[in-house]
Short mmCIF file of C-alpha atoms in Angstrom, two decimals:
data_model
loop_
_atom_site.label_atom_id
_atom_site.label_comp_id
_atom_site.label_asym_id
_atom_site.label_seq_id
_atom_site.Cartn_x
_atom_site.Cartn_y
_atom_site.Cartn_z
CA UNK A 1 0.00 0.00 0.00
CA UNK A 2 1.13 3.69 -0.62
CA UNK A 3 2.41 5.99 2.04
CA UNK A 4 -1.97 7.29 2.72
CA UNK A 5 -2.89 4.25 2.53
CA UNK A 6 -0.66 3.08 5.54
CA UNK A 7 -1.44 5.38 7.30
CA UNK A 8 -4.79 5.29 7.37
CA UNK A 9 -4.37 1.40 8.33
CA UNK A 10 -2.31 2.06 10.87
CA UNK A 11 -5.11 4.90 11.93
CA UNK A 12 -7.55 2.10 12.30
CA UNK A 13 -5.62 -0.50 14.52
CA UNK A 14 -4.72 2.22 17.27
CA UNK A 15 -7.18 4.02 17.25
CA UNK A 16 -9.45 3.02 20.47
CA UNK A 17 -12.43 0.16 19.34
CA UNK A 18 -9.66 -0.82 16.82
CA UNK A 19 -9.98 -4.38 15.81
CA UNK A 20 -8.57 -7.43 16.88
CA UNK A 21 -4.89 -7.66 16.05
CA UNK A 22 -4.10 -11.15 13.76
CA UNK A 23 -1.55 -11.43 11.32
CA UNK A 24 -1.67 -13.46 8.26
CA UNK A 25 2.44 -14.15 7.98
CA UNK A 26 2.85 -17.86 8.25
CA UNK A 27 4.79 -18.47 11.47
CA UNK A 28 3.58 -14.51 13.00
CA UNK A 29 1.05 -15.61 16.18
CA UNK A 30 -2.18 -13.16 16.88
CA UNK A 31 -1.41 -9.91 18.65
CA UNK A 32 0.17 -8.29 16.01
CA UNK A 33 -0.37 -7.33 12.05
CA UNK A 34 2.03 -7.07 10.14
CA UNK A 35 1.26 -4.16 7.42
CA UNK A 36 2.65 -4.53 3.21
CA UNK A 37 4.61 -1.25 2.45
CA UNK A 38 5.40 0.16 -0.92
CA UNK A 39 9.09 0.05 -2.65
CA UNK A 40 8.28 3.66 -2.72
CA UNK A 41 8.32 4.45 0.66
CA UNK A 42 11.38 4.84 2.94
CA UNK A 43 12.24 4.43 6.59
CA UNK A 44 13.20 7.79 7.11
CA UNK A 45 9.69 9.06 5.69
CA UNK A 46 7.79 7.03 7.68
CA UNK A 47 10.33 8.35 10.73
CA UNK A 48 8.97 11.40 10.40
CA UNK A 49 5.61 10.89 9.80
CA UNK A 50 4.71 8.81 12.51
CA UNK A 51 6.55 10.87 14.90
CA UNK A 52 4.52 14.28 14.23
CA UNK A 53 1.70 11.81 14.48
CA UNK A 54 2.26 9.67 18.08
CA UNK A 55 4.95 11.70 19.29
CA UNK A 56 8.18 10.42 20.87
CA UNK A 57 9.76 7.57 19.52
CA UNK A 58 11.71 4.70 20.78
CA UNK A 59 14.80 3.42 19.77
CA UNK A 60 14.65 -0.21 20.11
CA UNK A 61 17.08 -1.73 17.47
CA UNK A 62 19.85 0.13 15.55
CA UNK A 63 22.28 -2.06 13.19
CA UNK A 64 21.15 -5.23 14.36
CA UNK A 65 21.95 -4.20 18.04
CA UNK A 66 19.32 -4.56 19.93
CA UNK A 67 18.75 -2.42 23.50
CA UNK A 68 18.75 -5.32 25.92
CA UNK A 69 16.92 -3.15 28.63
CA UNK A 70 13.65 -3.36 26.18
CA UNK A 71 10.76 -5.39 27.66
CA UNK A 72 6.64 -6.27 27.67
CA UNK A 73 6.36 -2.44 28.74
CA UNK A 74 8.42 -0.80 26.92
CA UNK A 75 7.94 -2.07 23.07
CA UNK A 76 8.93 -6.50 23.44
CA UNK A 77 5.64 -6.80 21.23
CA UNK A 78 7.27 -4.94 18.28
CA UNK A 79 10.17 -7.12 18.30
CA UNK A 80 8.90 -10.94 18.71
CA UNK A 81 7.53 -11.10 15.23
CA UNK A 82 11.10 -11.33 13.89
CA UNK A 83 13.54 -12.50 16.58
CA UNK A 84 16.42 -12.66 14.59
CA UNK A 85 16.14 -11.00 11.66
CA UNK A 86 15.74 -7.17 12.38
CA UNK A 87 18.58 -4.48 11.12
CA UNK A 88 16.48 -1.62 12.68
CA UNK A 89 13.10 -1.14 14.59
CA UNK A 90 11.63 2.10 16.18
CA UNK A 91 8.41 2.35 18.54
CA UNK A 92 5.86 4.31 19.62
CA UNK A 93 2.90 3.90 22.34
CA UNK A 94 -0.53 4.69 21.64
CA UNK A 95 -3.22 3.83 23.89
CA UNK A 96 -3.84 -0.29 23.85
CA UNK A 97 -1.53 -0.51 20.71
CA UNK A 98 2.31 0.12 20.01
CA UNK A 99 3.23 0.91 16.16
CA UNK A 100 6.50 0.14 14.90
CA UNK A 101 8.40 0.50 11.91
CA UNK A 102 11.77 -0.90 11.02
CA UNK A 103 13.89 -2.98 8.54
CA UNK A 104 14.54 -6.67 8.52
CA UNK A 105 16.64 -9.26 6.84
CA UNK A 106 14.37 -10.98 4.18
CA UNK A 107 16.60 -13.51 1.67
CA UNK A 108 19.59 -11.98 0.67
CA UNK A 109 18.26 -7.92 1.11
CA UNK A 110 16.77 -6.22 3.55
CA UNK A 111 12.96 -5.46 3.87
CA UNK A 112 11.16 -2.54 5.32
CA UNK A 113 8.05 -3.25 7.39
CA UNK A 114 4.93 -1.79 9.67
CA UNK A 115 3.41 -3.51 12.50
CA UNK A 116 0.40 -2.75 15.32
CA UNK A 117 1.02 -4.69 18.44
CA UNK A 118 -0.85 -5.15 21.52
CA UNK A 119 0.28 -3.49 24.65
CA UNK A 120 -1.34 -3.15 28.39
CA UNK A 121 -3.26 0.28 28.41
CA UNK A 122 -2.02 2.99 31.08
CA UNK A 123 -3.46 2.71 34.49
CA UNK A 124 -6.90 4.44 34.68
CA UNK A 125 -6.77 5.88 31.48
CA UNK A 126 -10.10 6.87 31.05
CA UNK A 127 -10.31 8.46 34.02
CA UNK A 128 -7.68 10.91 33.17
CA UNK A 129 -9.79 13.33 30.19
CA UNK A 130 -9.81 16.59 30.23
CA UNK A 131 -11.69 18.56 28.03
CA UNK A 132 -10.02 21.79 28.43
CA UNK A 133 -7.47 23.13 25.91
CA UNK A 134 -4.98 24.50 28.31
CA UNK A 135 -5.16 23.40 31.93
CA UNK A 136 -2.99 25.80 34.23
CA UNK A 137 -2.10 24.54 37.50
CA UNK A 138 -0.45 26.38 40.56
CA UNK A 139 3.26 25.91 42.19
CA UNK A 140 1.72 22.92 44.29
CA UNK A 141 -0.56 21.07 41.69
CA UNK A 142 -3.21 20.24 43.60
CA UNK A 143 -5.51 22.99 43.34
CA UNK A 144 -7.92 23.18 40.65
CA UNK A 145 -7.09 24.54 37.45
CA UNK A 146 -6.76 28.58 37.88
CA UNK A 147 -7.25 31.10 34.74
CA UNK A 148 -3.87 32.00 33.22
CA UNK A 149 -3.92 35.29 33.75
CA UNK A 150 -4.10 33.87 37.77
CA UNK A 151 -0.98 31.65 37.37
CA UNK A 152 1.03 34.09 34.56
CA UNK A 153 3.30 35.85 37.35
CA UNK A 154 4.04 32.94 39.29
CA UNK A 155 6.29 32.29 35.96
CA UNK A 156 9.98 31.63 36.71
CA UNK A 157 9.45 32.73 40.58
CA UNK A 158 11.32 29.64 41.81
CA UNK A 159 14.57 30.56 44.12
CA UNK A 160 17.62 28.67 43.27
CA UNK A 161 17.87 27.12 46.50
CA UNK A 162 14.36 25.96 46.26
CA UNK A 163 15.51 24.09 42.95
CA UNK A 164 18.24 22.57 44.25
CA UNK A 165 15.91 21.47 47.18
CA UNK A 166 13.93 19.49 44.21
CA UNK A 167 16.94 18.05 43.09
CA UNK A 168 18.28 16.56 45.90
CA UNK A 169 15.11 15.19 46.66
CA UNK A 170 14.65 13.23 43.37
CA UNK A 171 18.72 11.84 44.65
CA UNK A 172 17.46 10.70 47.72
CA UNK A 173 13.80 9.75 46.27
CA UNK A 174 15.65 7.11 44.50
CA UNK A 175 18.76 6.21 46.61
CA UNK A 176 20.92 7.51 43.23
CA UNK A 177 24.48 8.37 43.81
CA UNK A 178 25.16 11.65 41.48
CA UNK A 179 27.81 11.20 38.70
CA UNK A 180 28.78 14.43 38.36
CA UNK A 181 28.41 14.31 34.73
CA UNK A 182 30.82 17.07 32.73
CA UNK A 183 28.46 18.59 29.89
CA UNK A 184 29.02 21.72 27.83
CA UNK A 185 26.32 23.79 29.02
CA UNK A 186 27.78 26.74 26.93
CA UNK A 187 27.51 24.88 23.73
CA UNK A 188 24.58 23.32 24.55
CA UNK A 189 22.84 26.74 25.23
CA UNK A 190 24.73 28.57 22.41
CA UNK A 191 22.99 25.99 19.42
CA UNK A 192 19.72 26.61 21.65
CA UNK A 193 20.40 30.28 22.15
CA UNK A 194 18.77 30.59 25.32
CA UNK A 195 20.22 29.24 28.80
CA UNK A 196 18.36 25.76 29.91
CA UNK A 197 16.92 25.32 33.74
CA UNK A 198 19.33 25.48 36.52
CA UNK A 199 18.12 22.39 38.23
CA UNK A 200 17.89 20.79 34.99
CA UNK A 201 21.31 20.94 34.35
CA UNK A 202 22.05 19.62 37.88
CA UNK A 203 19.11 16.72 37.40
CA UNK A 204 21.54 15.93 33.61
CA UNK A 205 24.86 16.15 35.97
CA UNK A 206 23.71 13.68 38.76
CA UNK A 207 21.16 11.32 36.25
CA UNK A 208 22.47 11.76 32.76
CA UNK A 209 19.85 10.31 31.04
CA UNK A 210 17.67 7.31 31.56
CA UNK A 211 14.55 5.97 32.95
CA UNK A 212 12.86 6.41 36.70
CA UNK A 213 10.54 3.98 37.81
CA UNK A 214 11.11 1.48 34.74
CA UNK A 215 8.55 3.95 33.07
CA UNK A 216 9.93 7.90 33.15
CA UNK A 217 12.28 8.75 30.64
CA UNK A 218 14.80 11.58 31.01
CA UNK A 219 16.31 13.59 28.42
CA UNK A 220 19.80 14.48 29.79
CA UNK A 221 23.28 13.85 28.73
CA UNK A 222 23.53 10.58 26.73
CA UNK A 223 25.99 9.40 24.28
CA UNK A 224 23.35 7.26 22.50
CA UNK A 225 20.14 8.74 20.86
CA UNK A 226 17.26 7.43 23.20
CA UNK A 227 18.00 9.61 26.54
CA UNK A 228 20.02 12.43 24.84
CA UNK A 229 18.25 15.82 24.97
CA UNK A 230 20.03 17.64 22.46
CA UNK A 231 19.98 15.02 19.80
CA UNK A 232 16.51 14.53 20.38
CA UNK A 233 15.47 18.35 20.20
CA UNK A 234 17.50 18.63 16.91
CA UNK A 235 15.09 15.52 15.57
CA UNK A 236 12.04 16.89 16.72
CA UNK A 237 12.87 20.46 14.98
CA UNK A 238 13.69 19.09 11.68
CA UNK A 239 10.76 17.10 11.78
CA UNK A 240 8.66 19.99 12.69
CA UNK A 241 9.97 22.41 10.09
CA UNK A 242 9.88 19.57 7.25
CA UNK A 243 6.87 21.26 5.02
CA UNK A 244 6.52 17.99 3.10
CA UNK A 245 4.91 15.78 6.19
CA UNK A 246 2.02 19.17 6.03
CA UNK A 247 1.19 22.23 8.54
CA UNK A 248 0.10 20.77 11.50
CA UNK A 249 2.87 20.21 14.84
CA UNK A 250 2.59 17.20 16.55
CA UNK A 251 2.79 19.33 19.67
CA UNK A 252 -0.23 21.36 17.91
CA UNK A 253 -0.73 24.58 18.75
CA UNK A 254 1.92 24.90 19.73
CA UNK A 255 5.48 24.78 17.90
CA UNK A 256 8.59 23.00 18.71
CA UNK A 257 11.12 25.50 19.91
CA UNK A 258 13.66 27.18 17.35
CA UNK A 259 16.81 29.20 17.95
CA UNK A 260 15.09 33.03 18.58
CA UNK A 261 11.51 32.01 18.95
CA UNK A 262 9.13 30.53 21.03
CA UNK A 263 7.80 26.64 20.95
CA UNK A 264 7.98 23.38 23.53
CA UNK A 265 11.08 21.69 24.02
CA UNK A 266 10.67 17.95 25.42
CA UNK A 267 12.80 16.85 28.35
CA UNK A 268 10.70 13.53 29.52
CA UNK A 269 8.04 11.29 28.64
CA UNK A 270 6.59 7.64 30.13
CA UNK A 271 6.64 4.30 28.94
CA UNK A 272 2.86 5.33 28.22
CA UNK A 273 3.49 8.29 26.28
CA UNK A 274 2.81 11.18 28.27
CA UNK A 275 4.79 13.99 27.15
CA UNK A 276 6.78 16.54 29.69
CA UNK A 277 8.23 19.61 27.92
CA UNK A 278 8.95 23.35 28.73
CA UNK A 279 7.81 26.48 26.65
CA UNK A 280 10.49 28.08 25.85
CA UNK A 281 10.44 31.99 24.57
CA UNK A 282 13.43 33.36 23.36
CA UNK A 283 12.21 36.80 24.35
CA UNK A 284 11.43 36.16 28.05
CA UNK A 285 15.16 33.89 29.10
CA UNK A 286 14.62 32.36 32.17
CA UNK A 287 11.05 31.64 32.20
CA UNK A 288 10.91 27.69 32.15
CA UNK A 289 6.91 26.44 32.62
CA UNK A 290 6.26 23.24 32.28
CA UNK A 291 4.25 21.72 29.84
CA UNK A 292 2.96 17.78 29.91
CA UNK A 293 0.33 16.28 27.84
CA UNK A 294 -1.02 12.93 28.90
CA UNK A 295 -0.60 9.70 25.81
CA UNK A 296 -4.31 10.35 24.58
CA UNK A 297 -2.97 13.64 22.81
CA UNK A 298 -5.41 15.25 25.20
CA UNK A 299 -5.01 19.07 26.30
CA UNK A 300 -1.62 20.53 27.40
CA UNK A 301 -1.62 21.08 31.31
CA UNK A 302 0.55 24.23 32.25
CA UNK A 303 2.46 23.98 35.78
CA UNK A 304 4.40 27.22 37.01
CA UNK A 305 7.09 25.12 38.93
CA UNK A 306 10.63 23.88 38.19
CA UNK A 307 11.71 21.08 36.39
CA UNK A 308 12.64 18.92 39.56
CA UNK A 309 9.78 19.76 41.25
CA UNK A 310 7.67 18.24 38.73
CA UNK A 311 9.54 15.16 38.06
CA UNK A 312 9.61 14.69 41.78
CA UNK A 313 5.70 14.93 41.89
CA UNK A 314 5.49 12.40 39.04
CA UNK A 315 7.42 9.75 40.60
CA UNK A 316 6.20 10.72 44.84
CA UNK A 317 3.06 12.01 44.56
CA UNK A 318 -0.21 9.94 44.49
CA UNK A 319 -2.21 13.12 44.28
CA UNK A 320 -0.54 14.75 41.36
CA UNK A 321 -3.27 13.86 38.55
CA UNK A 322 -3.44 13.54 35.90
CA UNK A 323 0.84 12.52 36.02
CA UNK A 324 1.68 11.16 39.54
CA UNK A 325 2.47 7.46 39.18
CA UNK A 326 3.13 6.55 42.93
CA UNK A 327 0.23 5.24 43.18
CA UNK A 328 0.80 2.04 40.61
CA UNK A 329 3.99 1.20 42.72
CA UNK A 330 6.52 1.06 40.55
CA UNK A 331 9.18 1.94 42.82
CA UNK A 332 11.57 4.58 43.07
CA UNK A 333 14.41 3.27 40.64
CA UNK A 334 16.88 5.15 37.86
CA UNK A 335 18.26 3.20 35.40
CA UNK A 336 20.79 5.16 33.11
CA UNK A 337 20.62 4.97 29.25
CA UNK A 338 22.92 2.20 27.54
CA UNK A 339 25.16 4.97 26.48
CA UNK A 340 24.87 7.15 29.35
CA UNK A 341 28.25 8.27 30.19
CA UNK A 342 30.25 7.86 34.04
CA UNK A 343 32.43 10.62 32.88
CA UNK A 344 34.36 11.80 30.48
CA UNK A 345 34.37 14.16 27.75
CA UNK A 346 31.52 16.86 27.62
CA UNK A 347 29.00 16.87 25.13
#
């Protein structure tokens, strides 16, 4: 099928009352379908596409290596169907379903595919709608949502001993030791062209990147692709500005963030998709609010509080709907990224 016509396929297995998943490739077991693509279509098109379309993706094999940490949670489904034979595989969660696309061996040459695989929906997903386009929440999240003009001054208020406050509290939350992590921040914030979160940059330092609880990523300092912020934020920009995949942002309305303007910069995300980003503006330096959208590509939720703050509400805080995950008990645990550095050179 052509590149609309996969799409729309692939439309119609995730979306939710899609139907049973049963693929017709001799030796492939039900769970999955395995979708024909045309010689005309590549794997960086499709890359692209279904990124601006389910958001971040995941990086399960590259080169025939494939991440070992990978499991039932976090994209396994996508890879059973050809245990063996894959050169390169990418995920993404949506809902009940994961999508992948990747290439496999096939003969003597290499084959590109598309599959829909069952996956266990996030905990008390329904429950989680909101209707609103823009939910603004206060420094301690647990008030109702406020107008914006109520919230708008609260904006970049945090005192840098309150952030580090957050930070070591995520260290002791999960019994890390910090690695004290060299990174360029002066490079790093000279492509960007605005300076990044103070306690961000201490989170990267202590962390690099990885995963907390088995189901939060962090963006930080990685010398792979999955966890690295940087390489990830150059992705998502090209993708974005890339007229041929049409008008509309996959972080619609707003825009991802370019050197001198104003648009959402990702940082984190969960093994369900949620999305937590910043809005950054060019023209107002310093002001770091957080943005998170829950995996239903649902409303954005606005929270005027630092970046440690609100990852240490994710993983402590039972009460912090429609993102707190204590209450599923998945521990406290950081895992860093396969290529997460101990030290070394800066990025």
């Amino acid at each position: 099928m052509d590149g609309q016509e996969l799409l729309e396929a692939v439309t119609s297995l995730v979306r939710p009352g899609g139907r049973e998943l049963v693929c017709g490739r001799s030796g492939h077991l039900a769970g999955h379908v395995c979708l024909v693509v045309s010689d005309a279509i590549d794997l960086s098109t499709l890359l692209k596409e279904f990124s601006r379309r389910y958001g971040q993706l995941r990086n399960l094999v590259s080169g025939g290596y494939v991440d070992p940490t990978v499991t039932e949670r976090t994209g396994l489904p996508l890879l059973a169907p050809f245990a063996g034979e894959l050169v390169e595989m990418r995920g993404w969660a949506s809902g009940s379903r994961w999508l992948g696309c990747g290439v496999v061996r096939a003969g003597d040459g290499e084959q590109l595919v598309v599959l829909v695989a069952e996956r266990d929906a996030p905990p008390d997903a329904a429950s989680w709608v909101d209707d609103s386009p823009l939910r603004v929440t206060g420094r301690d999240a647990r008030n109702a949502a406020q107008p914006r003009a109520g919230t708008e001054g609260e904006v970049g208020n945090e005192r840098p001993e309150d952030c580090r406050a957050w930070v070591q509290r995520v260290i002791e939350l999960t019994g890390w030791e910090p690695r004290g992590i060299p990174v360029d921040w002066s490079a790093i914030e000279g492509e960007l062209g605005v300076p990044l979160p103070a306690d961000y940059k201490e989170l990267c330092e202590a962390f690099g990147g990885g995963t907390f609880s088995d189901s939060v990523s962090f963006l930080g300092r990685d010398e792979g692709i999955s966890f690295d912020f940087l390489t990830r934020w150059r992705v998502a920009l090209s993708v974005d500005r890339d007229s041929t995949l049409g008008t509309v942002s996959a972080v619609d309305p707003h825009a991802i963030y370019a050197p001198g303007g104003k648009g959402v910069v990702t940082w984190g995300s969960t093994e369900w998709a949620d999305e937590y980003c910043w809005l950054i503006d060019a023209e107002r330096p310093g002001d770091y609010p957080v943005l998170a959208r829950s995996h239903d590509g649902g409303p954005w939720h606005w929270y005027d509080m630092s970046t440690s703050e609100f990852l240490y509400r994710v993983l402590a805080d039972a009460d912090f709907q429609p993102f707190g995950i204590a209450q599923y008990d998945l521990g406290t645990t950081f895992q860093p990224g396969t290529g997460c550095p101990s030290g070394g050179r800066p990025l």
